[in-house]
Short mmCIF file of C-alpha atoms in Angstrom, two decimals:
data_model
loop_
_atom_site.label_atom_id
_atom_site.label_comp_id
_atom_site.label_asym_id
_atom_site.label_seq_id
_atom_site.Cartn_x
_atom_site.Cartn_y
_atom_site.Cartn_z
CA UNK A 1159 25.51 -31.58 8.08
CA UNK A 1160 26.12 -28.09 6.69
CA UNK A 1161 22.33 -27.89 6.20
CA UNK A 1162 21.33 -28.64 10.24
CA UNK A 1163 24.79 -25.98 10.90
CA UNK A 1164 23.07 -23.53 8.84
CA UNK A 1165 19.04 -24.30 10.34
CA UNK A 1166 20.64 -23.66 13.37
CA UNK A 1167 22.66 -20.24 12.86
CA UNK A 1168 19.33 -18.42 11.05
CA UNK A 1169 17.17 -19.60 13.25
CA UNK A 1170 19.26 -18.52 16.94
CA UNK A 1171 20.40 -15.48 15.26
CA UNK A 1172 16.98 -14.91 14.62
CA UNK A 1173 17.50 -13.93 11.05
CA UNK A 1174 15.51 -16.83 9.24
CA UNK A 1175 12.34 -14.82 9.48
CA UNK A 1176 13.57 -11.98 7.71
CA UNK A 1177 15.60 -13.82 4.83
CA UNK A 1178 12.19 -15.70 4.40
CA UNK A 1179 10.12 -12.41 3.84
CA UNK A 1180 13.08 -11.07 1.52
CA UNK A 1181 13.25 -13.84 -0.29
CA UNK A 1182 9.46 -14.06 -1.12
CA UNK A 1183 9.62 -10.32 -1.79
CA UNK A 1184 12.48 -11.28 -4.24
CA UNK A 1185 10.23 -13.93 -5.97
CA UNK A 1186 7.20 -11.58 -5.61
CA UNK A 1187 8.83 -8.92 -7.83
CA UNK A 1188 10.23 -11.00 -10.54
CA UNK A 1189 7.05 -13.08 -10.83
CA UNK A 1190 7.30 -16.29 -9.14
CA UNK A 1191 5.21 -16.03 -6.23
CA UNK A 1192 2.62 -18.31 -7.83
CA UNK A 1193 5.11 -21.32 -7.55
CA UNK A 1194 6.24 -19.90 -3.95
CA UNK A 1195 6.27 -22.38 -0.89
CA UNK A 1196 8.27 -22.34 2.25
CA UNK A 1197 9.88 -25.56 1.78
CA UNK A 1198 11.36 -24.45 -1.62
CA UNK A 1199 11.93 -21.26 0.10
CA UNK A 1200 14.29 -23.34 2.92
CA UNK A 1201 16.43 -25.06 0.10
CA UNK A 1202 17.41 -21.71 -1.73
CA UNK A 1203 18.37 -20.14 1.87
CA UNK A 1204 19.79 -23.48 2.47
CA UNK A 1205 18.15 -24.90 5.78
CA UNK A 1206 15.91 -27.85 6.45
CA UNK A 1207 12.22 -28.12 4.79
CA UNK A 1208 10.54 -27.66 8.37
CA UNK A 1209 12.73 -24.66 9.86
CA UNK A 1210 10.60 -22.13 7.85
CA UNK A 1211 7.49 -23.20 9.72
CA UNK A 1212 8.74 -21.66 13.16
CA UNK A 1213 8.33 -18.52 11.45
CA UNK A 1214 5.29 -19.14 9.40
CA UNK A 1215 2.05 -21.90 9.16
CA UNK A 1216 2.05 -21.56 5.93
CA UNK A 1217 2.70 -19.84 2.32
CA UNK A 1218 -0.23 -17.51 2.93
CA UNK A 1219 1.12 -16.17 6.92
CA UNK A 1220 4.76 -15.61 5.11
CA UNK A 1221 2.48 -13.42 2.33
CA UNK A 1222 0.93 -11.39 5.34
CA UNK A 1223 3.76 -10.36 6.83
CA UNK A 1224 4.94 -9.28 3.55
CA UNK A 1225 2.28 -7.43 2.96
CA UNK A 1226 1.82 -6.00 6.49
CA UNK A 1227 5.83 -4.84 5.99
CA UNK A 1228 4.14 -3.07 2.52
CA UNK A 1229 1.72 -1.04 4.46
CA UNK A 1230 4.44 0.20 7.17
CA UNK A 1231 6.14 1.70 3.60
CA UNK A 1232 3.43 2.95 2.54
CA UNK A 1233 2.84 4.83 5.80
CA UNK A 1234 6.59 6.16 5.70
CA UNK A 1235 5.67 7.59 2.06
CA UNK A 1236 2.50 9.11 3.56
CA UNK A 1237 4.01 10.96 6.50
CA UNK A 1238 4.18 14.52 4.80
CA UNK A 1239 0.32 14.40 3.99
CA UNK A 1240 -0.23 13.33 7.48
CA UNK A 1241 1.66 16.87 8.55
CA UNK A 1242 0.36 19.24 5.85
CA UNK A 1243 -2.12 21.35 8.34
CA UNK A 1244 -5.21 22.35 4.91
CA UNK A 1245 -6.84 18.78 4.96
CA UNK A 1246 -7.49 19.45 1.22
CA UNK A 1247 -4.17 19.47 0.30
CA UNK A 1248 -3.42 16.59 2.54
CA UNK A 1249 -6.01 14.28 0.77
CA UNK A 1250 -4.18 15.13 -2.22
CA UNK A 1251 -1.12 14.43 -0.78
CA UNK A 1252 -2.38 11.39 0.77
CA UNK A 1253 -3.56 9.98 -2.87
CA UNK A 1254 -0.44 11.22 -4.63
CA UNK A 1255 1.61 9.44 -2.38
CA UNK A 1256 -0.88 6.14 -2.85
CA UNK A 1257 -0.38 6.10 -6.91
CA UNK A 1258 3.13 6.80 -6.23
CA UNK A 1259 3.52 3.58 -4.17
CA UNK A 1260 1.31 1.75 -6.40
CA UNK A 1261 3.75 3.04 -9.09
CA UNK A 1262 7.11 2.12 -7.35
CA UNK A 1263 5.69 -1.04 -5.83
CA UNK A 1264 3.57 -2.49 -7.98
CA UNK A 1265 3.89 -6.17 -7.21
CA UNK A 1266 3.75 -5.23 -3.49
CA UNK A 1267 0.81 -3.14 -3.94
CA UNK A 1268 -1.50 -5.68 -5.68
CA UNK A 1269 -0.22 -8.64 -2.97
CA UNK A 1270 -1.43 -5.58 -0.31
CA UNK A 1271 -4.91 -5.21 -2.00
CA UNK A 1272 -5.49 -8.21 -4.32
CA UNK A 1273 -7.81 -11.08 -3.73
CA UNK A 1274 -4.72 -13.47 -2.29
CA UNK A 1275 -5.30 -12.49 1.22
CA UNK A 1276 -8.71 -13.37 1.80
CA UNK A 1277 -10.46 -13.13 4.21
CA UNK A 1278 -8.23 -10.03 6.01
CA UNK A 1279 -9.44 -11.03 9.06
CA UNK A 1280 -7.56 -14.33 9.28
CA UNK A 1281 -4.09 -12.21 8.83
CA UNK A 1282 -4.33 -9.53 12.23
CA UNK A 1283 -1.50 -7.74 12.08
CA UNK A 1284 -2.55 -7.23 8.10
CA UNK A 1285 -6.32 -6.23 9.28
CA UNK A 1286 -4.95 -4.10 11.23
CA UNK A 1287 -2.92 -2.47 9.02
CA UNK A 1288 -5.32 -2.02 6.54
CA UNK A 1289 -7.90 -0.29 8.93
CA UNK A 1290 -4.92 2.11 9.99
CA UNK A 1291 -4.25 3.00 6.17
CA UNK A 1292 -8.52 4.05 6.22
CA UNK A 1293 -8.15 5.35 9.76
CA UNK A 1294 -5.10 8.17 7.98
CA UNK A 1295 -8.03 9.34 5.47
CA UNK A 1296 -10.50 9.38 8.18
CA UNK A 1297 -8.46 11.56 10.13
CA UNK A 1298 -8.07 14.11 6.63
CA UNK A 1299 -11.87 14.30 6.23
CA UNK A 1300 -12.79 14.95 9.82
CA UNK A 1301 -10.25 17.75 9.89
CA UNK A 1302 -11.29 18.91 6.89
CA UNK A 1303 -14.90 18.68 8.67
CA UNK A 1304 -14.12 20.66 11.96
CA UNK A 1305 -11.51 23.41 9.74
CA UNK A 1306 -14.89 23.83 6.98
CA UNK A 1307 -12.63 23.14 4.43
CA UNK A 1308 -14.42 19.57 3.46
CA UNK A 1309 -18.42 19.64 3.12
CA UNK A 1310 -20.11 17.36 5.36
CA UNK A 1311 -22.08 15.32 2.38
CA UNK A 1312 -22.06 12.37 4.35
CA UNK A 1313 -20.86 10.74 7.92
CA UNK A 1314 -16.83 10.28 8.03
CA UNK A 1315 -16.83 7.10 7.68
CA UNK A 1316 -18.14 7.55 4.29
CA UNK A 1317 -16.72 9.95 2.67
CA UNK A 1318 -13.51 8.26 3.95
CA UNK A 1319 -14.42 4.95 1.98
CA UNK A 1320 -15.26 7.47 -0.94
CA UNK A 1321 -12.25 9.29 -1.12
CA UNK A 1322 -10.00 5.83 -0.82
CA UNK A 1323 -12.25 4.09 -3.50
CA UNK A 1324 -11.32 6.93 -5.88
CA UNK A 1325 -7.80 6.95 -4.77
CA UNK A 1326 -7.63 2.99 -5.35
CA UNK A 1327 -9.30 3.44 -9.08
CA UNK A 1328 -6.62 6.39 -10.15
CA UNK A 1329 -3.74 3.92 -8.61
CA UNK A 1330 -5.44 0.50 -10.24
CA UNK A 1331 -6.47 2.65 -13.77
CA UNK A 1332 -2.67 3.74 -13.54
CA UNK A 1333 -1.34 0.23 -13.24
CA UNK A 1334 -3.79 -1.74 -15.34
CA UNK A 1335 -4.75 0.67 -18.18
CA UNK A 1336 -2.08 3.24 -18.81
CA UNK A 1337 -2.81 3.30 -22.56
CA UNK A 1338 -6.42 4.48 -21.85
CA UNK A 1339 -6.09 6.68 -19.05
CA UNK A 1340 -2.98 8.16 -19.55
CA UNK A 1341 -5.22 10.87 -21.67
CA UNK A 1342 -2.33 13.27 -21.80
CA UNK A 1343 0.11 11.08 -22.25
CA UNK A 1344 1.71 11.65 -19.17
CA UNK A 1345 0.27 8.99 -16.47
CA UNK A 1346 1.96 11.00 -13.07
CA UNK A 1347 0.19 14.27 -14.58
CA UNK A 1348 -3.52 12.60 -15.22
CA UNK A 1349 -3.42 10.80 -12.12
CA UNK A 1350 -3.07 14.36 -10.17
CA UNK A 1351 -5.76 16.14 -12.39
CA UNK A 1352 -8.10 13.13 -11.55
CA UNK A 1353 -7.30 13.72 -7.89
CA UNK A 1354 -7.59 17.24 -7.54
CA UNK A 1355 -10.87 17.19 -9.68
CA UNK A 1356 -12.42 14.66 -7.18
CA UNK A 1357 -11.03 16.18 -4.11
CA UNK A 1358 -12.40 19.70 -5.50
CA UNK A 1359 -15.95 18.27 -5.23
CA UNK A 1360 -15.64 17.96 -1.32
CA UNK A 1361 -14.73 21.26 -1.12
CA UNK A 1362 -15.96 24.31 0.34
CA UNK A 1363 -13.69 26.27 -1.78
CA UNK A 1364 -12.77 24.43 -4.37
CA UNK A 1365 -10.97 27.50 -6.24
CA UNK A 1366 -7.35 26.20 -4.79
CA UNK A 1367 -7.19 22.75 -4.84
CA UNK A 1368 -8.61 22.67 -8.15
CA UNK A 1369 -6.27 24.51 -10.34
CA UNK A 1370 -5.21 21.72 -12.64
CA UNK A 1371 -1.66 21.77 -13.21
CA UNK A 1372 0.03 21.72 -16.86
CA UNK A 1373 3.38 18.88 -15.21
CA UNK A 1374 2.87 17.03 -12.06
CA UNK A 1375 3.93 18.29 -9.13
CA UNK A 1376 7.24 17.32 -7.19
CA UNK A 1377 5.17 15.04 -4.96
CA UNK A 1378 3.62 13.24 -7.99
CA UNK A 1379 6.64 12.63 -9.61
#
């Protein structure tokens, strides 16, 4: 009886959606996601086995949302790159705030790009998301484009997909191989020089943005 009392609260209240996706989030970071399922989800909140599937079809749909909640961080942490007017220094930003989150948010950040969500285009809102994220370094080239501060080597689109793949590798080589690349012993401070070395090749003047620092700057940290 307590169990249809409580189905019923979560689910008018409308709070069984969220304590799903906080839940999973829970099991994501502590390493249990691999045993994960929405009925065994509904006995730990403490509601019938079928009240989860309002919400979600499936283990997978709960795992998009998660995700798609991921990206909308990630875009919060990106927010000063979007407003630094020198689109140099806003890539830079824009991939220092990408390791960072990779960093902080590591489980999260491997659900957001690993091979669990496949295909994308069977999750929307996640799709979606994910084309925004590419859509934010578009933007950074093609003002660097019209300002002459990036060289046009190659359509937007592009060097977009360029500048992300070598964002992704410095975040992934980070995460998966710190004892290798952390050449200087000092992962936050090798993941900027890597940055502002690759960023430096797009330049037009390259003199700025590639002064390697000797301690990461505030943003890396």
């Amino acid at each position: 009886m307590a169990t249809d009392t409580n189905t019923s609260t979560s689910y008018h209240h409308g709070n069984l959606r969220q304590e799903l996706m906080e839940l999973a989030e829970k099991h994501l970071v502590t390493g249990g996601i691999g045993e994960l399922s929405l009925r065994a989800l509904a006995r730990e909140i403490g509601v019938s086995q079928t009240a989860p599937y309002r919400h979600f079809k499936d283990k997978n749909a709960l795992l998009a949302a998660l995700a798609t909640e991921g990206f909308r961080r990630f875009f919060a942490l990106c927010e000063a790159s979007e407003n630094e007017p020198r689109a140099d220094l806003s890539l830079l930003m824009f991939g220092l705030s990408y390791v960072q989150f990779a960093k902080l948010h590591t489980e999260m950040f491997h659900l957001m790009f690993g091979p669990v969500l496949q295909p994308r285009n069977d999750y929307p809102e996640l799709f979606a998301a994910g084309r925004e994220a590419i859509y934010k370094v578009r933007a950074g080239v093609e003002r660097g484009f019209k300002t002459n501060v990036i060289r046009q080597l190659d359509d937007v689109a592009s060097m977009a997909h360029t500048v992300w793949a070598a964002v992704h590798g410095v975040a992934t080589l980070m995460l998966d191989h710190g004892d290798t690349y952390g050449y200087h012993r000092d992962l936050d401070l090798q993941a900027e020089k890597s940055l502002r070395m690759m960023i430096a090749g797009l330049c037009t003047d390259p003199s700025d943005i590639s002064k390697l620092p000797t301690t990461p700057s505030p943003a890396a940290e």
